PDB file of C-alpha atoms in Angstrom:
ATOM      1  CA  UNK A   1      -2.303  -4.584   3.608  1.00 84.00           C
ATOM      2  CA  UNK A   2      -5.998  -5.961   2.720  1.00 91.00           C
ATOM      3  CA  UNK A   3      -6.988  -5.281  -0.963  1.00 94.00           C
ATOM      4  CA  UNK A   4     -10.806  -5.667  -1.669  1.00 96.00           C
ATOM      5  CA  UNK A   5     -11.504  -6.097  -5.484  1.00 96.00           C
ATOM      6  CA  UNK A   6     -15.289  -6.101  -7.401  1.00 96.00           C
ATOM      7  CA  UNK A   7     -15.565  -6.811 -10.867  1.00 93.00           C
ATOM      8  CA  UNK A   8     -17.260  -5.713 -12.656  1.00 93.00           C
ATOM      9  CA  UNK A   9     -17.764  -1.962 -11.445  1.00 94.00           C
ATOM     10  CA  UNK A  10     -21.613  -1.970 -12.794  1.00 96.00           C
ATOM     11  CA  UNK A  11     -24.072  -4.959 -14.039  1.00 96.00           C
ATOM     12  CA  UNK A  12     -27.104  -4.823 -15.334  1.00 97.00           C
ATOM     13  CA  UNK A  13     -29.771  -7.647 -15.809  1.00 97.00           C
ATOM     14  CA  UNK A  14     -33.225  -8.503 -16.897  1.00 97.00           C
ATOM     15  CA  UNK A  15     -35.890  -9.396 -14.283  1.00 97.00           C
ATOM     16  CA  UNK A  16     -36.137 -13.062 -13.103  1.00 97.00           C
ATOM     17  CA  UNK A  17     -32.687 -13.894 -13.784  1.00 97.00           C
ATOM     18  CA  UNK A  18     -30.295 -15.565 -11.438  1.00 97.00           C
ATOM     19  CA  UNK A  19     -26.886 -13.822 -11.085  1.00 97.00           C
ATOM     20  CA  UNK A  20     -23.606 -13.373  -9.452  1.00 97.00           C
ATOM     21  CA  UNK A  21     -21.182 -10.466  -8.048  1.00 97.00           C
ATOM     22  CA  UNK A  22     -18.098 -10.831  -7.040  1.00 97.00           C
ATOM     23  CA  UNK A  23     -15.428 -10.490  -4.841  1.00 98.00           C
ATOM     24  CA  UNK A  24     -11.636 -11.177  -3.860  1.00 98.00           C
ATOM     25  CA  UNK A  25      -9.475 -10.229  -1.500  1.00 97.00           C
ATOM     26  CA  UNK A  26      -5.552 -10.433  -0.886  1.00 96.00           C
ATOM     27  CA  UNK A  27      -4.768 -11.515   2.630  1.00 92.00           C
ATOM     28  CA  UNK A  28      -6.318 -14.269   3.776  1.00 91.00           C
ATOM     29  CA  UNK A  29      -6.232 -14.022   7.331  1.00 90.00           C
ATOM     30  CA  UNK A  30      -9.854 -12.506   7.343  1.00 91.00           C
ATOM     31  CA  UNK A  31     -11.795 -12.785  10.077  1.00 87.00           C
ATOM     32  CA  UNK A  32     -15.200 -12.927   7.931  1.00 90.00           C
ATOM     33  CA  UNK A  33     -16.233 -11.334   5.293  1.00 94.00           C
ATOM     34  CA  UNK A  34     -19.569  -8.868   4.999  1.00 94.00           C
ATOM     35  CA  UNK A  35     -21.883  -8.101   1.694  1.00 96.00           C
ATOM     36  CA  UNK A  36     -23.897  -4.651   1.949  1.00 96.00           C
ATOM     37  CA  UNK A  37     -26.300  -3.152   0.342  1.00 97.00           C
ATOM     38  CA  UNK A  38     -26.117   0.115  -0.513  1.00 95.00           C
ATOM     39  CA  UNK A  39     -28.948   2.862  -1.909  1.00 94.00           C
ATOM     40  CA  UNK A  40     -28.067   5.949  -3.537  1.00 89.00           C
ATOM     41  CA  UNK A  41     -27.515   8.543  -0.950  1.00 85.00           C
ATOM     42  CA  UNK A  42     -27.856   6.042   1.571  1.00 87.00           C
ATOM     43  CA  UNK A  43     -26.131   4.275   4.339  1.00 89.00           C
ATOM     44  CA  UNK A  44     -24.907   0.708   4.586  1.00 93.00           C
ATOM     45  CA  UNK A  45     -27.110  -2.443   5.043  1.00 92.00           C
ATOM     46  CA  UNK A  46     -25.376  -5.336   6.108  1.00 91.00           C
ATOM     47  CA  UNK A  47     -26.893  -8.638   4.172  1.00 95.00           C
ATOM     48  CA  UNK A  48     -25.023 -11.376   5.030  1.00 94.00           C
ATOM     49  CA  UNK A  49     -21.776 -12.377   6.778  1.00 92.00           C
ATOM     50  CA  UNK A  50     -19.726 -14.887   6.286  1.00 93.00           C
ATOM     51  CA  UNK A  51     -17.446 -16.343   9.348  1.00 90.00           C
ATOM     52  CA  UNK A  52     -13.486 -17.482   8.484  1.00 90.00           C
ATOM     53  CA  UNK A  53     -14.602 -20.815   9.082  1.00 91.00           C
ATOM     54  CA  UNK A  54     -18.120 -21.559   7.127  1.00 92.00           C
ATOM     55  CA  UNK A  55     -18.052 -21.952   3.129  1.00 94.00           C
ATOM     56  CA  UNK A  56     -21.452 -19.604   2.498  1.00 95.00           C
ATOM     57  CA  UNK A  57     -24.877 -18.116   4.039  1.00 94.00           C
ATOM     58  CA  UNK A  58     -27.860 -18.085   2.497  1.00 96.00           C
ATOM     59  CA  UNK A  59     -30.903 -15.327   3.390  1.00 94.00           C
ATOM     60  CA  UNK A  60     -34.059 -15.655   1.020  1.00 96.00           C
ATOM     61  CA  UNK A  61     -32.993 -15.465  -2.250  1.00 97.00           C
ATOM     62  CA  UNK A  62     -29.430 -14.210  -0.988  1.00 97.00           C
ATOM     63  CA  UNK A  63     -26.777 -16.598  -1.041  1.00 97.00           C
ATOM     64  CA  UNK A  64     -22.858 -16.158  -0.057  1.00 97.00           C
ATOM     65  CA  UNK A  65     -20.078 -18.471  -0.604  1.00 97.00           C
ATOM     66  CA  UNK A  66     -16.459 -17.742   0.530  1.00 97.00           C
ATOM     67  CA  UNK A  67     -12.944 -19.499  -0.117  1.00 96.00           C
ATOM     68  CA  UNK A  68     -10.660 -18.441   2.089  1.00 93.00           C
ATOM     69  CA  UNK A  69      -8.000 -20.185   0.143  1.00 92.00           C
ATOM     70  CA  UNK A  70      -8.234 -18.864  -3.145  1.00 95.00           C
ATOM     71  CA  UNK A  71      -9.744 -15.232  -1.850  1.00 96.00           C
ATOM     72  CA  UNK A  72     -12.969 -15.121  -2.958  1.00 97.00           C
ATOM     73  CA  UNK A  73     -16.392 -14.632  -2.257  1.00 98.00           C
ATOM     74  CA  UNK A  74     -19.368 -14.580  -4.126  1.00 97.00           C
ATOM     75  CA  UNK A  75     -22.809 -13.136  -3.547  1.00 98.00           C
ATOM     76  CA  UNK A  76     -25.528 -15.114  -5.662  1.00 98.00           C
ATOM     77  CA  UNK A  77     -29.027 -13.734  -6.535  1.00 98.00           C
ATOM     78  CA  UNK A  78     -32.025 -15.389  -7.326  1.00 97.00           C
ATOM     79  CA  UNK A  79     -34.947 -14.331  -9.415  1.00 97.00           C
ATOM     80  CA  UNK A  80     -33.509 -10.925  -9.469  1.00 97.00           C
ATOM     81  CA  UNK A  81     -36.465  -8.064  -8.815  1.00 97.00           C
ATOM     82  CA  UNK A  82     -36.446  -4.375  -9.395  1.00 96.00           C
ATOM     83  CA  UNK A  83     -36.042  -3.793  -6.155  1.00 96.00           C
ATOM     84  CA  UNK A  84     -32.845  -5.348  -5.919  1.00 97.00           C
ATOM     85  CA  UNK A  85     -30.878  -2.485  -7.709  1.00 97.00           C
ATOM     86  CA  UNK A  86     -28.592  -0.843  -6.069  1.00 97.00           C
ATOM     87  CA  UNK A  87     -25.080  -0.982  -4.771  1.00 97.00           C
ATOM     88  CA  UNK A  88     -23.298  -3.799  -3.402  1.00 98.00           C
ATOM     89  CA  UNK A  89     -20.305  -4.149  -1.746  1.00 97.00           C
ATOM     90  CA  UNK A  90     -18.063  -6.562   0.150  1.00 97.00           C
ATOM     91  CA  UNK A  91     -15.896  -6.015   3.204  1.00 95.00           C
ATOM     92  CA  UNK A  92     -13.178  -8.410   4.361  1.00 94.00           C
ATOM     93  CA  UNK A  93     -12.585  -8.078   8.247  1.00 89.00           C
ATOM     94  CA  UNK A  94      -9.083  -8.173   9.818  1.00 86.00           C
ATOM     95  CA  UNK A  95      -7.894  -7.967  13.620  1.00 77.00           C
ATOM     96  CA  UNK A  96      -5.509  -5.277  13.862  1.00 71.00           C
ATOM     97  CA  UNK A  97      -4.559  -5.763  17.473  1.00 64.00           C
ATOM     98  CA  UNK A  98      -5.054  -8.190  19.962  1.00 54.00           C
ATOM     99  CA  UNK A  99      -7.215  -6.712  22.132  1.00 52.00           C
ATOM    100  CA  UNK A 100      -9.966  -7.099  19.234  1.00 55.00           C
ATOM    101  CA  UNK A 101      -9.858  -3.988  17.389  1.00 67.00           C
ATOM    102  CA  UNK A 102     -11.268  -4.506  14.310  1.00 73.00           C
ATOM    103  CA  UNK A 103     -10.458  -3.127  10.552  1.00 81.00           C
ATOM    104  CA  UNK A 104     -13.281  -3.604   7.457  1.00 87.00           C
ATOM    105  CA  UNK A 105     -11.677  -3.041   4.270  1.00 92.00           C
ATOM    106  CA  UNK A 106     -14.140  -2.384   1.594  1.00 94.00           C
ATOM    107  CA  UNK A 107     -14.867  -3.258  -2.053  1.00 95.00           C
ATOM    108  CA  UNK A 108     -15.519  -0.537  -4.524  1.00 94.00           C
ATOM    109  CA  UNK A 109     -18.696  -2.054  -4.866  1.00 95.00           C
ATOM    110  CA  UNK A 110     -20.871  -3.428  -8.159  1.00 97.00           C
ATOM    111  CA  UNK A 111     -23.721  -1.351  -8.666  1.00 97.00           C
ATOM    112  CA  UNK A 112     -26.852  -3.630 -10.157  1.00 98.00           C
ATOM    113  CA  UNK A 113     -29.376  -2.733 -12.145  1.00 97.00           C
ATOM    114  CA  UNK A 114     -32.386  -4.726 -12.763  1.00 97.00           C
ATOM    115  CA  UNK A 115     -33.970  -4.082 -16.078  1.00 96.00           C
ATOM    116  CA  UNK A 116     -38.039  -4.576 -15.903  1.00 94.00           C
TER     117      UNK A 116
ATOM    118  CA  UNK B   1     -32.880  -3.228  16.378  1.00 68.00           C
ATOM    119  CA  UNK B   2     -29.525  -1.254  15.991  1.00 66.00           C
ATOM    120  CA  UNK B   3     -30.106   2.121  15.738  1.00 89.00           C
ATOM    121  CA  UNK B   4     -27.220   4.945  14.688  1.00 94.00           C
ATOM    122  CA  UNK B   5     -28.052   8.133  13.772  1.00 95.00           C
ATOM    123  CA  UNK B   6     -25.766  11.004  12.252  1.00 95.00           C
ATOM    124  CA  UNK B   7     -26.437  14.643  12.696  1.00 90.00           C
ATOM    125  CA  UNK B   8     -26.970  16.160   9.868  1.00 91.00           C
ATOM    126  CA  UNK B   9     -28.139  14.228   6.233  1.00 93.00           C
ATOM    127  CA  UNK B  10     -26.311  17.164   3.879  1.00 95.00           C
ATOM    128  CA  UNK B  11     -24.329  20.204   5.442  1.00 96.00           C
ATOM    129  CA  UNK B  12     -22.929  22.913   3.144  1.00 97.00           C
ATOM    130  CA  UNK B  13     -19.916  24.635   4.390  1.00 97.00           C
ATOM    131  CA  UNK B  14     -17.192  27.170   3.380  1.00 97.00           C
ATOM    132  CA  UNK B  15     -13.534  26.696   3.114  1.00 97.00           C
ATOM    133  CA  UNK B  16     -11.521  26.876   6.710  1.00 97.00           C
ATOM    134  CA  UNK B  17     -14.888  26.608   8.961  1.00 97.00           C
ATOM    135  CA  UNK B  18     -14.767  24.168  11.675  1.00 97.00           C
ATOM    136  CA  UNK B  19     -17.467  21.402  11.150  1.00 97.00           C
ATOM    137  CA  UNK B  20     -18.450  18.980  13.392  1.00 97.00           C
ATOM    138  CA  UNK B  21     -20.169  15.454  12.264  1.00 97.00           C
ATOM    139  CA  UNK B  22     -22.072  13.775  14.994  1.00 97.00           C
ATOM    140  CA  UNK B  23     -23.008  10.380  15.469  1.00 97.00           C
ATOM    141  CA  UNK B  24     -25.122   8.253  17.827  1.00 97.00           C
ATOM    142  CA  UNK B  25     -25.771   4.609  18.446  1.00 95.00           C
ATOM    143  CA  UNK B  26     -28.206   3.279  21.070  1.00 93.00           C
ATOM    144  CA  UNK B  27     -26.962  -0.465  21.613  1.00 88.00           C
ATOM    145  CA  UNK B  28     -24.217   0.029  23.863  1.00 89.00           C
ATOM    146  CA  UNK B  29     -21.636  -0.618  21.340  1.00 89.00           C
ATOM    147  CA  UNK B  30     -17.517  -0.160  22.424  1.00 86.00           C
ATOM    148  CA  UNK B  31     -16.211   0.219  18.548  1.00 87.00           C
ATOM    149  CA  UNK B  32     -17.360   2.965  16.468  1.00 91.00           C
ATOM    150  CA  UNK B  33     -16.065   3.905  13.095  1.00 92.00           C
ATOM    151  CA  UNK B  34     -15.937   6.870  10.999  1.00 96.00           C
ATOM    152  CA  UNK B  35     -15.540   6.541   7.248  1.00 96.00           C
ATOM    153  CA  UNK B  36     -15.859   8.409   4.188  1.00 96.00           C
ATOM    154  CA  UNK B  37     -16.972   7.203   0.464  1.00 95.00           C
ATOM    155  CA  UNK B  38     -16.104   8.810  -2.093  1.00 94.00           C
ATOM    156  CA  UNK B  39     -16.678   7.802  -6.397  1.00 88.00           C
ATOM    157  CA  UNK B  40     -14.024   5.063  -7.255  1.00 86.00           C
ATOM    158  CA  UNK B  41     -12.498   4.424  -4.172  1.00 89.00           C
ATOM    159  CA  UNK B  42     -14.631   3.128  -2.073  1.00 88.00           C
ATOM    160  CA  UNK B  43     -15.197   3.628   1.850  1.00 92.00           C
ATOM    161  CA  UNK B  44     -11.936   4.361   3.552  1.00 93.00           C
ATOM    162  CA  UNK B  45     -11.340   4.291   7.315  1.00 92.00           C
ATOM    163  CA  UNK B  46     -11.174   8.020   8.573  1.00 95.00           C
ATOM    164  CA  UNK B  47     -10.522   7.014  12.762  1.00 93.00           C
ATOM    165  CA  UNK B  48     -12.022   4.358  15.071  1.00 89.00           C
ATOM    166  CA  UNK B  49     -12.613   4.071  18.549  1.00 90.00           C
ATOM    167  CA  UNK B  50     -13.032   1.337  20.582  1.00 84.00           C
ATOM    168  CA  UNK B  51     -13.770   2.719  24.034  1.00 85.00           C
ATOM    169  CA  UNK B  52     -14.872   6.173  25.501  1.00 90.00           C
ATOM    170  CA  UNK B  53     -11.827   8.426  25.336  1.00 87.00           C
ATOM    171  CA  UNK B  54     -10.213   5.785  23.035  1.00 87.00           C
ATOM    172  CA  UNK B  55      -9.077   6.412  19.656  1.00 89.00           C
ATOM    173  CA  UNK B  56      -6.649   5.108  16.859  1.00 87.00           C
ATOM    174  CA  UNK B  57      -6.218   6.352  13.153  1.00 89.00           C
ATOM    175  CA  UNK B  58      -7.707   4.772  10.499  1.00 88.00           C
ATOM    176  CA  UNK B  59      -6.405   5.204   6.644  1.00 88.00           C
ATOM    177  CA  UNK B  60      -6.937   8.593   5.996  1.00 94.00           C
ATOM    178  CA  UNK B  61      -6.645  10.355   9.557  1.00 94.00           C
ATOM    179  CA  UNK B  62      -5.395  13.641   8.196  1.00 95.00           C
ATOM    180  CA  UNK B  63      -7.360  16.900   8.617  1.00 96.00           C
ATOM    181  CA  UNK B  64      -9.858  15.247  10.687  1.00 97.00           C
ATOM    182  CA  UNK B  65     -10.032  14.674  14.585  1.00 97.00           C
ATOM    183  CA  UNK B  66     -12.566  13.185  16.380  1.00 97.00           C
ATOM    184  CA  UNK B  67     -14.213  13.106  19.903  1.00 96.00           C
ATOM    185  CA  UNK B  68     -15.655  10.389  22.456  1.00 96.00           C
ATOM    186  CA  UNK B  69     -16.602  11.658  25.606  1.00 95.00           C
ATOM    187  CA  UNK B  70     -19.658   9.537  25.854  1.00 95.00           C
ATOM    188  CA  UNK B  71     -20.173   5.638  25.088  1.00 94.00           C
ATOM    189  CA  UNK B  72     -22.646   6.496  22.617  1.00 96.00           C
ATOM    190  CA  UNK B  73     -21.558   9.587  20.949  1.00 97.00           C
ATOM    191  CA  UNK B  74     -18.388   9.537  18.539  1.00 97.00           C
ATOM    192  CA  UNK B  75     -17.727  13.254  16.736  1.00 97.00           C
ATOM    193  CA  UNK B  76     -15.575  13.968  13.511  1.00 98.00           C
ATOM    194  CA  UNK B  77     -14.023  16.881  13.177  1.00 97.00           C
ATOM    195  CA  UNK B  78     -12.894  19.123  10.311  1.00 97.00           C
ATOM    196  CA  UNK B  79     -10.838  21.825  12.418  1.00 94.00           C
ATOM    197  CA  UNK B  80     -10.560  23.485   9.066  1.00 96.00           C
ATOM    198  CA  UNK B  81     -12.711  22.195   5.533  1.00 97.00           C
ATOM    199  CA  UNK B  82     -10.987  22.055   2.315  1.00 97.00           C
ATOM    200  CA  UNK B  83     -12.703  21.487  -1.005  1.00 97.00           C
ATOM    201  CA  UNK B  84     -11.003  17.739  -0.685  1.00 96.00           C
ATOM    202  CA  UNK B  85     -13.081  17.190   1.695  1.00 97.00           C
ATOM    203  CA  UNK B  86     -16.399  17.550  -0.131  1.00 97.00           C
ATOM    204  CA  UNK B  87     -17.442  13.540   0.638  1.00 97.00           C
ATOM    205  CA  UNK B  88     -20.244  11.305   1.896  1.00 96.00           C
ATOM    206  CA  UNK B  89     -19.444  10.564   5.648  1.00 97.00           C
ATOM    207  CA  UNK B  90     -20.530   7.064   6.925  1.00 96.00           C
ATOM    208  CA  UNK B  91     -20.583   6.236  10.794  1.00 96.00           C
ATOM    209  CA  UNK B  92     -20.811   2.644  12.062  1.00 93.00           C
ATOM    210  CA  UNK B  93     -20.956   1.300  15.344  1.00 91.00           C
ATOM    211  CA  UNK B  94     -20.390  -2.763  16.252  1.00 87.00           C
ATOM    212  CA  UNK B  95     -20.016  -4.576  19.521  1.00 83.00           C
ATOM    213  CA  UNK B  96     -16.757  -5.628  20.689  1.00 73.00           C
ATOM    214  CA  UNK B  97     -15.636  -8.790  20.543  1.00 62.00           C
ATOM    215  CA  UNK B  98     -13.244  -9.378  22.988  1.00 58.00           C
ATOM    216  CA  UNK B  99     -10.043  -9.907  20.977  1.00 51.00           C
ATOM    217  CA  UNK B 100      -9.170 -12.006  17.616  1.00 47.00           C
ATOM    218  CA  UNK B 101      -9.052 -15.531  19.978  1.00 44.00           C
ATOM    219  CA  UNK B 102     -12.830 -15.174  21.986  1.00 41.00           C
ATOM    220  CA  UNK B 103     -14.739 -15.519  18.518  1.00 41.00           C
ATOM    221  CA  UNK B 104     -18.656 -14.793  19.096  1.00 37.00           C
ATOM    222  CA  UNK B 105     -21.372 -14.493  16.991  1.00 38.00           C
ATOM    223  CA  UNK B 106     -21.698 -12.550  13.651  1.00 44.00           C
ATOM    224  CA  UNK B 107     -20.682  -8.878  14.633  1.00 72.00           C
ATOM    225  CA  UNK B 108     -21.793  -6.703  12.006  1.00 82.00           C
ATOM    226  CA  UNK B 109     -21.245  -3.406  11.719  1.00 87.00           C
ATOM    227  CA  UNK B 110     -24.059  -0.795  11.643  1.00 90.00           C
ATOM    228  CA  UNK B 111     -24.017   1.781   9.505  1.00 93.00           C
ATOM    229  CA  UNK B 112     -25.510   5.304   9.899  1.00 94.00           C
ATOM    230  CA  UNK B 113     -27.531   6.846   6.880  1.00 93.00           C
ATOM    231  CA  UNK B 114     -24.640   9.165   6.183  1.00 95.00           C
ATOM    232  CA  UNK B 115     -24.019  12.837   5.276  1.00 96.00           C
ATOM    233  CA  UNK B 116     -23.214  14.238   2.279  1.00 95.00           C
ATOM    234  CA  UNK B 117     -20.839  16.873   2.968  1.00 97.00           C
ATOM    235  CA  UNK B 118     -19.828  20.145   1.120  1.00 97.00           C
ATOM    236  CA  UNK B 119     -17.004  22.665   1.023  1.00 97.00           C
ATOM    237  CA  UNK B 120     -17.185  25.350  -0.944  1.00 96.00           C
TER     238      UNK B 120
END
């Protein structure tokens, strides 16, 4: 059974700094792996995804890295903004069947807070 | 762009009623998902459904049904709320992708806004 970890549970930074969430994951047999953003009281908005076979994806200052091997991924942030608070959380995608039905198992997220 | 609505953004209910959650996407998506998120453990998997009249259990299936008559239109159902399941309900839709071998492009899934849900 897929186990999503995030560590830590809540981060806080000053503005302008780079930083880095995190993210493992225990079966490695993933399909590809998904960061979200997530507002309070909001839905889900997917930011980047990351196929089984490519190392990272980058969107503006979003940029993801995965190793399948060791079970990790990593979403880095540059020149972290106000606006970037919020909560973020990894999935890690398995195929359950073989007629492609499709299972996201979810982190617990990191919730960020950029300090002005 | 991907659109999916749910029905209701907060509903307030009382123990035993039946409540229904809707959900709608408008890209012609086979899978749709229904989870729920709750303070510490994350989104779990409530049912999914991969084709109209199709369904399969997710994680947490019980005291919950659910309903797909129409491509577009997936339904949870509470045939009879419990305080437990006070939550925030998240739908998601994605397009198929033909089975683990036929690899595509990125196939996200899209999320609804969600609805915070109440039993008293």
């Amino acid at each position: 059974k897929q186990e999503v970890t995030q560590i830590p549970a809540a981060l806080s930074v000053p503005e302008g700094e780079n930083l880095v969430l995190n993210c493992s994951f225990t079966d490695s047999a993933i399909y590809n792996l998904q960061w979200f953003r997530q507002d309070p009281g909001k839905g889900l908005t997917s930011l980047l995804l990351i196929q089984s076979s490519q190392r990272e994806q980058t969107s503006g200052r979003l940029n993801a890295s995965l190793d399948k091997s060791s079970g990790r991924s990593t979403l880095y942030i540059a020149a972290s903004q106000p606006g970037d608070s919020a909560t973020y959380l990894c999935a890690a995608k398995n195929f359950i069947s073989n007629f492609g039905n499709e299972k996201l198992t979810f982190g617990t997220g990191t919730r960020l807070t950029i300090i002005p | 762009d991907v659109k999916v609505t749910q029905s209701s953004r907060y509903l307030v209910k009382r123990t035993g009623e039946k409540v229904f959650l809707e959900c709608v996407q408008d890209m012609d998506h086979e899978n749709m998902f229904w989870y729920r998120q709750d303070p510490g453990l994350g989104l779990r998997l409530i049912y999914f459904s991969y084709d109209v009249k199709m369904k399969e259990k997710g994680d947490i299936p019980e005291g919950y049904s659910v309903s797909r008559e129409k491509k577009e239109r997936f339904s949870l159902i509470l045939e009879s709320a419990s305080t437990n399941q006070t939550s925030m309900y998240l739908c998601a839709s994605s397009l198929w992708t033909g089975g683990g071998a036929m690899i595509g492009a990125s196939d996200t899934q899209y999320f609804g806004p969600g609805t915070r849900l109440t039993v008293l």
